[in-house]
Protein backbone atom coordinates (compact mmCIF):
# COMPACT_ATOMS: atom_id res chain seq x y z
CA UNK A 1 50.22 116.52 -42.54
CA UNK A 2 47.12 117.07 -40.29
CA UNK A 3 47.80 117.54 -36.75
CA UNK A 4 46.03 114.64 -35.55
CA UNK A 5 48.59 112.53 -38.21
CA UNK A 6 51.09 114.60 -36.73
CA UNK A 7 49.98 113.44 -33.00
CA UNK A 8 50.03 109.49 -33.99
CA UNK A 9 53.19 109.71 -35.87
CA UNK A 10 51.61 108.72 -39.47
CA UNK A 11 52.80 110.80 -42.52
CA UNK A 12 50.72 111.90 -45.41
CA UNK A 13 51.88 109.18 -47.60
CA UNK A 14 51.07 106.71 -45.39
CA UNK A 15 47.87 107.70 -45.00
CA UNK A 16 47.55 107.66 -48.79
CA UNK A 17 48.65 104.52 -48.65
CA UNK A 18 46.01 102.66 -46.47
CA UNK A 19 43.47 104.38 -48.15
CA UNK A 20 44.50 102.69 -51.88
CA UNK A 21 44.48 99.39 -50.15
CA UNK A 22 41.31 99.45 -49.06
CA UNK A 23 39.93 100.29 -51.75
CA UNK A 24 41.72 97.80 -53.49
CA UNK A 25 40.47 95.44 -51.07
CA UNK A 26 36.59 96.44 -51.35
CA UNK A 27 37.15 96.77 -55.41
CA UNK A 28 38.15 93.27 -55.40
CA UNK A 29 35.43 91.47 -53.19
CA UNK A 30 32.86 93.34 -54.93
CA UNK A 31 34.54 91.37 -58.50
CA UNK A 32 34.44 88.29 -56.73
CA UNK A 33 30.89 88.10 -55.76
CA UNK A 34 30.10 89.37 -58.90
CA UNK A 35 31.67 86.40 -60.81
CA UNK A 36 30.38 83.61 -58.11
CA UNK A 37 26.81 85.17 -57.18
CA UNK A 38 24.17 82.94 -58.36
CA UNK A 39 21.52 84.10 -60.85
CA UNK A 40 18.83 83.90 -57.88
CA UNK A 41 18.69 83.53 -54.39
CA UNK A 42 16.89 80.63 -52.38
CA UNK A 43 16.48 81.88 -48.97
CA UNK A 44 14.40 79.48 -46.33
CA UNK A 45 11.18 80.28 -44.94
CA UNK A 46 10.15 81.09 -41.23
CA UNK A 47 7.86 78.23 -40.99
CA UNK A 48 10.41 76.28 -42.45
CA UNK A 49 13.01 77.23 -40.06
CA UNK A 50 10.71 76.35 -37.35
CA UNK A 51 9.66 72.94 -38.17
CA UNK A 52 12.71 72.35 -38.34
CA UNK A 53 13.66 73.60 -34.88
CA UNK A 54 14.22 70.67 -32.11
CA UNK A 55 11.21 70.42 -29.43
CA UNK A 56 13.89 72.06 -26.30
CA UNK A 57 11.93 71.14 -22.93
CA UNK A 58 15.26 72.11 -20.67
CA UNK A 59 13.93 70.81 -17.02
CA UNK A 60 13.75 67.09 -19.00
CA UNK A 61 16.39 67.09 -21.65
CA UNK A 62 16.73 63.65 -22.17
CA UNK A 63 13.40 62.55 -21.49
CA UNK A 64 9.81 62.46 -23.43
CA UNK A 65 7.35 63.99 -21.46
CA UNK A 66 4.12 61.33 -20.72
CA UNK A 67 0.84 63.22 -19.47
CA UNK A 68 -2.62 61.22 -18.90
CA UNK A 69 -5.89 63.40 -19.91
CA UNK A 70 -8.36 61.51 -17.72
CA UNK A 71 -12.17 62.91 -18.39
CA UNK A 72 -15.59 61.87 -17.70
CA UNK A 73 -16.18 62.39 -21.94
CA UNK A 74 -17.30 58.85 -23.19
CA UNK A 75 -15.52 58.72 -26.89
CA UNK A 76 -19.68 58.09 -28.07
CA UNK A 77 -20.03 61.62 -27.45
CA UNK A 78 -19.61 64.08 -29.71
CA UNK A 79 -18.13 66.91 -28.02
CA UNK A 80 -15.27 64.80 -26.64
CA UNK A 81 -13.93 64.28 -30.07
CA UNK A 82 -12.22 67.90 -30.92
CA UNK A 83 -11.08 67.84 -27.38
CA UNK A 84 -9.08 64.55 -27.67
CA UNK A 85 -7.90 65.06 -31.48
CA UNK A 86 -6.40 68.46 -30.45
CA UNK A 87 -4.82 67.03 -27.10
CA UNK A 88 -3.41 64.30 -29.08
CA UNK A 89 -1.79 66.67 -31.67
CA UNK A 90 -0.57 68.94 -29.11
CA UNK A 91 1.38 66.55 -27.64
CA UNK A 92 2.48 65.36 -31.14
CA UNK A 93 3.96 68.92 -32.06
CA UNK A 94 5.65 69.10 -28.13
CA UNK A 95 7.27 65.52 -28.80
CA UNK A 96 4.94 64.68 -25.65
CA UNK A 97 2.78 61.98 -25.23
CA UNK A 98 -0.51 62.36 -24.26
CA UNK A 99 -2.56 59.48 -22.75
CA UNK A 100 -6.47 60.47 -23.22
CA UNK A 101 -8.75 57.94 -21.10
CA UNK A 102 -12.73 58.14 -20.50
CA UNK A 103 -14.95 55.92 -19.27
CA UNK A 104 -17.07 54.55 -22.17
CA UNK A 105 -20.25 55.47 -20.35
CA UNK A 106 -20.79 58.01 -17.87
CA UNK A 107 -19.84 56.82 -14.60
CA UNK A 108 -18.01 58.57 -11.63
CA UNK A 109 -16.38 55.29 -9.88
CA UNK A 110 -15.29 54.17 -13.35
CA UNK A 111 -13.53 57.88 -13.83
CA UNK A 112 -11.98 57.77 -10.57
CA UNK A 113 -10.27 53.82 -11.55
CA UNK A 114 -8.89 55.58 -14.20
CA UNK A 115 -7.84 58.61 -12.63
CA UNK A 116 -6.13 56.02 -10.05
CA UNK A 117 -4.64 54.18 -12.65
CA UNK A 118 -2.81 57.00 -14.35
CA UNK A 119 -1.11 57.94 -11.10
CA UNK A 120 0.13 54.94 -10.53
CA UNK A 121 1.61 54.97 -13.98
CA UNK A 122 3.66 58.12 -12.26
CA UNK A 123 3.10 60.46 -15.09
CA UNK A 124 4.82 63.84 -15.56
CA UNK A 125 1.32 65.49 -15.56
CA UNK A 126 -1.94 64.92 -15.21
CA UNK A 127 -5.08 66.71 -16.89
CA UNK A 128 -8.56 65.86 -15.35
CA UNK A 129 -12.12 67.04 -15.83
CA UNK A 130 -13.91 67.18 -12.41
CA UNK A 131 -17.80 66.10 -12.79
CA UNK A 132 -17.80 65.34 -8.89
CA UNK A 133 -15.86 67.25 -6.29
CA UNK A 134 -16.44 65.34 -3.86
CA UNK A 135 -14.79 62.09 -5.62
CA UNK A 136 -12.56 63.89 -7.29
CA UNK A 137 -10.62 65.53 -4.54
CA UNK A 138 -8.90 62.63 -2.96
CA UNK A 139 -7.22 62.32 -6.45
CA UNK A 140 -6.08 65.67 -6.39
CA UNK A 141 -4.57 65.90 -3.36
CA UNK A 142 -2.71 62.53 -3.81
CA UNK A 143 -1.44 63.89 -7.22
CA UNK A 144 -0.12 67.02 -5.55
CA UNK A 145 1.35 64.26 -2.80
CA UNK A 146 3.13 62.08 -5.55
CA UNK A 147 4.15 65.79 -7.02
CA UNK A 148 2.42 65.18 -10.45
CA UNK A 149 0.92 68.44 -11.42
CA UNK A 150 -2.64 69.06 -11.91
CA UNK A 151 -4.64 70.74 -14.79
CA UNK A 152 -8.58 70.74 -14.72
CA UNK A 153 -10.38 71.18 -17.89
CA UNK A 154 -14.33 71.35 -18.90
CA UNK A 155 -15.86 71.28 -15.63
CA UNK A 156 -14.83 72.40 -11.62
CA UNK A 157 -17.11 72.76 -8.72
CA UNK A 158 -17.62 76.75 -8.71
CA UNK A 159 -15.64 78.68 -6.21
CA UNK A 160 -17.58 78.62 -3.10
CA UNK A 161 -19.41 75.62 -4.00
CA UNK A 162 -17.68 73.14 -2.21
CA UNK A 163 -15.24 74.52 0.72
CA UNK A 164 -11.91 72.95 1.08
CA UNK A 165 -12.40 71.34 -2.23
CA UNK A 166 -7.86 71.65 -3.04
CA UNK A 167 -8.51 74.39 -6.06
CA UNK A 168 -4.54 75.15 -4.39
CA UNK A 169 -3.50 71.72 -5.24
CA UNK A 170 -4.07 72.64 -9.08
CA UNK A 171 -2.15 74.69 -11.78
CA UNK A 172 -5.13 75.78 -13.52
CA UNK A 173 -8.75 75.65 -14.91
CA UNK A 174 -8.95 75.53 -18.64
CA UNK A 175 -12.83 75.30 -19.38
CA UNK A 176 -15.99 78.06 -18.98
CA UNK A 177 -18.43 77.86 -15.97
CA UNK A 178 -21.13 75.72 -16.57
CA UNK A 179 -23.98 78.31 -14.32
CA UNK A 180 -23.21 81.26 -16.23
CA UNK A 181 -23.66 79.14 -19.29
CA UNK A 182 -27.09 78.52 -18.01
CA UNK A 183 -27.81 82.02 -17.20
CA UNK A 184 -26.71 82.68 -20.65
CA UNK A 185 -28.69 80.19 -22.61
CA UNK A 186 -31.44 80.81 -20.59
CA UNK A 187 -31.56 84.83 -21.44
CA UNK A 188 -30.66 84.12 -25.12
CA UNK A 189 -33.68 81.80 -25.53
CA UNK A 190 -36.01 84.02 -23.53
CA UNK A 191 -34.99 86.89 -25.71
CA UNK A 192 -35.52 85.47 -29.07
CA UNK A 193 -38.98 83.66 -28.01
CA UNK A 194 -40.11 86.94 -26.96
CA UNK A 195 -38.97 88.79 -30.10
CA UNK A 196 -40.45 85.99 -32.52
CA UNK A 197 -43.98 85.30 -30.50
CA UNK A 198 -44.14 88.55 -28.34
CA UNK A 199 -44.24 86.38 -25.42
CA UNK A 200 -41.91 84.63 -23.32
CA UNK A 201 -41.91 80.52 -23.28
CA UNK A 202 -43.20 78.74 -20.73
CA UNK A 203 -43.71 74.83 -21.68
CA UNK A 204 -40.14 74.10 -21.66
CA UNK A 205 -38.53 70.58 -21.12
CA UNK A 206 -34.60 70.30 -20.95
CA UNK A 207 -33.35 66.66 -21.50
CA UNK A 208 -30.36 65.58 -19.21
CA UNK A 209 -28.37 63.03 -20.90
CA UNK A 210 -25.70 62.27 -18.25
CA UNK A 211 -27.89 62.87 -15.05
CA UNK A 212 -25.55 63.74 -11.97
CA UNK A 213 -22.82 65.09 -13.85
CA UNK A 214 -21.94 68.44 -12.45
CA UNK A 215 -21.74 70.85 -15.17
CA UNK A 216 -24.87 69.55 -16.39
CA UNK A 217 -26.50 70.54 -13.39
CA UNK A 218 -25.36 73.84 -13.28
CA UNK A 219 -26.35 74.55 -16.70
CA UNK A 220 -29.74 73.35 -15.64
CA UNK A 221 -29.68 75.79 -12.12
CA UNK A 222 -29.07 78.38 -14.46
CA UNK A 223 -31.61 78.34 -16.97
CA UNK A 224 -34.33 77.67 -14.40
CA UNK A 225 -33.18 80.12 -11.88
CA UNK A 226 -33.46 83.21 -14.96
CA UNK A 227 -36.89 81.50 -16.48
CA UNK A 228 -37.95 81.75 -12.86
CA UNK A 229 -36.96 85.10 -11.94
CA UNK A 230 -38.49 86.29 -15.28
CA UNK A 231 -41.72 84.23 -14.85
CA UNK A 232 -41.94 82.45 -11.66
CA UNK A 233 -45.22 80.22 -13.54
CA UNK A 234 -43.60 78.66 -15.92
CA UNK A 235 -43.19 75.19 -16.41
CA UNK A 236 -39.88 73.85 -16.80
CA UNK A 237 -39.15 69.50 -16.81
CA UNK A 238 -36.33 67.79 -16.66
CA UNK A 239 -36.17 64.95 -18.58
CA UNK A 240 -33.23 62.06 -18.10
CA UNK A 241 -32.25 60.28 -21.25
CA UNK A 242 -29.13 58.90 -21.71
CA UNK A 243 -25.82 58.61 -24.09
CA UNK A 244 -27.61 55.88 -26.14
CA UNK A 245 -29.03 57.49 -29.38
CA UNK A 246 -32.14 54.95 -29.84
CA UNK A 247 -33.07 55.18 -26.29
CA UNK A 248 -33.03 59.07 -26.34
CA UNK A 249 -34.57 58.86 -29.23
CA UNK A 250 -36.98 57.08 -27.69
CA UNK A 251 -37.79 59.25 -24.58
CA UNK A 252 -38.04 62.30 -26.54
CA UNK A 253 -40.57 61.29 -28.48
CA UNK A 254 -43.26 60.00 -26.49
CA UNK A 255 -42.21 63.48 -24.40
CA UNK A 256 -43.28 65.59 -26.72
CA UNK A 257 -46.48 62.88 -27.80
CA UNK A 258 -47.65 63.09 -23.95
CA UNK A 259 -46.56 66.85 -23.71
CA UNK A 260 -48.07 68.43 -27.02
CA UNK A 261 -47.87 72.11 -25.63
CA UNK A 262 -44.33 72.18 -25.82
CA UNK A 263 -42.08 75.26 -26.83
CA UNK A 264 -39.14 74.78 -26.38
CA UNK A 265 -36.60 71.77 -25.80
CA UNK A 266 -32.78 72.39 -24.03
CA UNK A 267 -30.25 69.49 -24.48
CA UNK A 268 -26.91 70.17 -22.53
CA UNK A 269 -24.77 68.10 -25.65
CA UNK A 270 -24.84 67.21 -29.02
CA UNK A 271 -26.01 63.52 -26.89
CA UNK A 272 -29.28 64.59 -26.16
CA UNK A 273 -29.27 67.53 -29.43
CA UNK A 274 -29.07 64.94 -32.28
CA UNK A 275 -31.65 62.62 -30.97
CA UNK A 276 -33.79 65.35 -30.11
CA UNK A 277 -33.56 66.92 -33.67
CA UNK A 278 -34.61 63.89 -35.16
CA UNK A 279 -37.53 63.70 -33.10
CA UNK A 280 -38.54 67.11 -33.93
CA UNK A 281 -38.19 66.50 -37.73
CA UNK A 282 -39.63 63.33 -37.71
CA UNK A 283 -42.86 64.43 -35.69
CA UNK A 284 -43.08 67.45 -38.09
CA UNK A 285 -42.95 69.93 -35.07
CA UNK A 286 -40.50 72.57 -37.19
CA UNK A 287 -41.99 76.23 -36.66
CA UNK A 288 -43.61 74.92 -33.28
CA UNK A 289 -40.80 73.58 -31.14
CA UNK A 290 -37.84 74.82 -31.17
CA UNK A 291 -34.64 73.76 -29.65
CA UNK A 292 -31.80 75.38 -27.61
CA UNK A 293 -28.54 73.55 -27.24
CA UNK A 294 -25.54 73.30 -25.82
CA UNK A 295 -21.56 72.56 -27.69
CA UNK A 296 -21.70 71.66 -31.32
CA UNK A 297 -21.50 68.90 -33.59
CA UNK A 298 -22.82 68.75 -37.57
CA UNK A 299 -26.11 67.73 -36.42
CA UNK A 300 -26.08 70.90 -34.22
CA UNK A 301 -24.53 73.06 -36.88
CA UNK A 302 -27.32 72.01 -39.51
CA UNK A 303 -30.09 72.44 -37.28
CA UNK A 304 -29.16 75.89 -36.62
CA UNK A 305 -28.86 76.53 -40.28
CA UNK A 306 -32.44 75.23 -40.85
CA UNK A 307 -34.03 76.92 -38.32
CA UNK A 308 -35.20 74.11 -36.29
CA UNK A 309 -32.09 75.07 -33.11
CA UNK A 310 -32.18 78.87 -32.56
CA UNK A 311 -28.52 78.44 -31.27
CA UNK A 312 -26.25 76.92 -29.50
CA UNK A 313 -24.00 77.28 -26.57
CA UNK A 314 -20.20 76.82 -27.43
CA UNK A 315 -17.43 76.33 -25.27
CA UNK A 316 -14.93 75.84 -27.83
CA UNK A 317 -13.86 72.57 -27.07
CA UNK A 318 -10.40 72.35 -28.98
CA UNK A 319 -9.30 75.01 -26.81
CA UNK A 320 -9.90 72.66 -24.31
CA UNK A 321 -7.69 70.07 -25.85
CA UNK A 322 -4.81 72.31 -26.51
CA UNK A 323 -4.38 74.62 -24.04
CA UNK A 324 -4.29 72.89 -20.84
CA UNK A 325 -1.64 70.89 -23.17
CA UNK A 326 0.35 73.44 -23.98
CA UNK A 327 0.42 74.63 -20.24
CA UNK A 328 1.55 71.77 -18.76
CA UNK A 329 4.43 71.75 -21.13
CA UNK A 330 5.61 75.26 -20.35
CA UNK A 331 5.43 74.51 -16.56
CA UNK A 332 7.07 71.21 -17.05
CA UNK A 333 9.47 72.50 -19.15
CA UNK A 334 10.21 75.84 -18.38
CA UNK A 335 8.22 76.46 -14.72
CA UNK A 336 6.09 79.19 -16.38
CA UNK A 337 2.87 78.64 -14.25
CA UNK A 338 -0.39 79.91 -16.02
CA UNK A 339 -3.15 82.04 -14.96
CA UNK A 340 -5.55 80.03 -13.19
CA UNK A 341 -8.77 80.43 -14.70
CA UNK A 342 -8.36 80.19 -19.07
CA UNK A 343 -12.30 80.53 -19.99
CA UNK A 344 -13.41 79.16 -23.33
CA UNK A 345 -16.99 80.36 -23.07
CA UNK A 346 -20.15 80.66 -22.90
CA UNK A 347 -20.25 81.81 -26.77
CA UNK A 348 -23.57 81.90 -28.48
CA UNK A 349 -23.27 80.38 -32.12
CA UNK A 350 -26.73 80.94 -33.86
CA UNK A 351 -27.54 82.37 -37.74
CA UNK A 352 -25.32 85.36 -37.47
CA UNK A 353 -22.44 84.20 -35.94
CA UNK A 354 -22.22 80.70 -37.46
CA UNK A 355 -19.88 81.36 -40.25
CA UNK A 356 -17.04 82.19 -37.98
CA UNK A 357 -17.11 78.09 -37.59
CA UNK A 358 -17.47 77.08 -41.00
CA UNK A 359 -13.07 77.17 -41.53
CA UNK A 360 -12.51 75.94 -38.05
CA UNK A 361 -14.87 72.81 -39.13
CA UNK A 362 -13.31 72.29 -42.51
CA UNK A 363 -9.57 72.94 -41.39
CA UNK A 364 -9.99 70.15 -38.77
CA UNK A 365 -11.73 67.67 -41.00
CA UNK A 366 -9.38 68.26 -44.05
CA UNK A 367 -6.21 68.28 -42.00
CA UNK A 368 -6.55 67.53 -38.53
CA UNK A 369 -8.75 64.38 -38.46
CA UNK A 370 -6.54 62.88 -41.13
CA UNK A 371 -2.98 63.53 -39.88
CA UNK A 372 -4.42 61.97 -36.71
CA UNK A 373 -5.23 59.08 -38.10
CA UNK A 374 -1.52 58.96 -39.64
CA UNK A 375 0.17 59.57 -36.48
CA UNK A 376 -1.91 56.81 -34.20
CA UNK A 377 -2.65 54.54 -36.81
């Protein structure tokens, strides 16, 4: 007997003892699973396991969330599209229903109704685009009154831009800066005029097609304010047109009839870029004007890939749609509050970098478009 056996009392054949039954024991299990183990395993997934998994939102446990996505986006545009499909289906996978309203022409009063009219629906959240400060800011601060929080997404007056505009009264910008944009397209189509003709443009026309909208007007301060500071002589119009294909259509045309030294044409949306495209291709101008755009559409993508756009400005616009989504859950849910600013661009998509898009436009026609369309009916 060991001394330690000794110490507890236990004799050697004890010991023996305990040690034949557990191995009795462990002999025996190991028989048993070896007569009712099944010939293969089925184990489930991860994903599986998650979809699976209830939607836990622990500040409203018995409640469906209801947020209203108020933007000046007319559903006739183009870019507006990703960013409502991809709200819609965020608040389908975070059992929350989303509310997206627009005017269905470009009009501040008419965004403001609605903006009113989703308050007094006293919604959990409220996600808003901000094309005027000035007429935006009374919402704001009554949302932040009513305690509704606020999430602004695709355009905000700049900081500094307009003092005491409530940028406190908000969670968070979800969107890219509509001036540096400008600066950006403006260098980019500088740059590759100069590399192609070994000069620098200067007959340029940039069609508006929602004239007083904020971030349009930015992006417009910021491609004249580089042309300028690169050549203070050259010309640069700006054109209205509107959200109205035929009329664009329309203007463009007997633009570039009265205008014949044109190089280059800007449109701030696939609005003014599909009309203008046509026009180009129709007047046979292809290798003499050439356009620079802004966001993206097929028209956009095609033109690019054809030589008659030299690129494009993206602000990747279902990252507009979810994210400012997905924040409002967490805060709602779990009081995580985000970082304020969440910038989606400016990206230049052109030749080179186009076929990073091609999957993101075939995933979301193959499966997000269509499951959409299930869901809302």
């Amino acid at each position: 007997m060991s001394k330690k056996s000794a110490r507890l009392g236990i004799s050697s054949q004890t010991i023996i003892i305990i040690v034949l039954v557990i191995i009795v024991v462990v002999l025996a299990a190991a028989y048993a699973y070896k007569v009712s183990a099944p010939s293969s395993t089925t184990t489930t997934s991860p994903t599986a396991k998650l979809a699976a998994l209830p939607v836990i939102c622990p500040a409203h446990p018995n409640q469906k969330l209801t947020v209203y996505f108020v933007t000046h986006g007319a559903p006739t545009d183009p870019f507006w599209v990703p960013i409502v499909e991809s709200s819609v289906y965020m608040g389908d996978l975070l059992n929350m229903s989303v509310i997206y309203e627009a005017p269905s022409t470009f009009s501040i009063s008419s965004l403001v109704n609605l903006m009113q009219s989703a308050l007094a629906a006293h919604p959990n959240g409220l996600i808003i685009s901000v094309p005027s400060g000035t007429a935006v800011e009374p919402i704001i601060e009554e949302a932040h009154s009513m305690g509704i929080p606020v999430i602004v997404v695709n355009v905000i007056p700049p900081p500094g831009s307009l003092p005491g505009f409530p940028y406190n009264d908000t969670l968070a910008y979800v969107g890219q800066y509509d001036y540096e944009a400008g600066v950006g397209a403006g260098q980019y189509m500088i740059k590759w005029y100069e590399q192609r003709f070994g000069t620098m443009p200067t007959q340029i026309v940039i069609f508006n097609h929602e004239p007083g909208l904020l971030g349009l007007t930015l992006r417009i301060d910021g491609i004249e304010n580089v042309t300028k500071s690169i050549d203070p002589g050259a010309t640069i119009n700006v054109v209205p047109i509107s959200l109205n294909y035929a009329d664009s259509y329309s203007i463009i045309t007997s633009y570039l009839e009265a205008h014949p030294n044109t190089q280059l044409i800007v449109t701030l949306g696939p609005a003014g870029t599909d009309p203008a495209v046509a026009a180009v291709d129709n007047m046979h101008l292809n290798g003499k004007v050439f356009i620079m755009a802004f966001d993206i559409d097929n028209v956009t993508l095609n033109a690019i890939r054809n030589g008659t756009l030299i690129g494009t400005v993206d602000q990747q616009p279902m990252e507009q749609g979810f994210m400012p989504v997905f924040e409002m859950w967490l805060y709602l849910c779990y009081g995580i509050v985000p970082q304020y600013n969440m910038t989606t661009g400016p990206f230049i998509l052109n030749n080179n970098t186009i076929g990073l898009y091609n999957y993101q436009l075939v995933a979301s026609s193959k499966y997000l478009t269509p499951y959409l369309k299930a869901i809302t009916g």
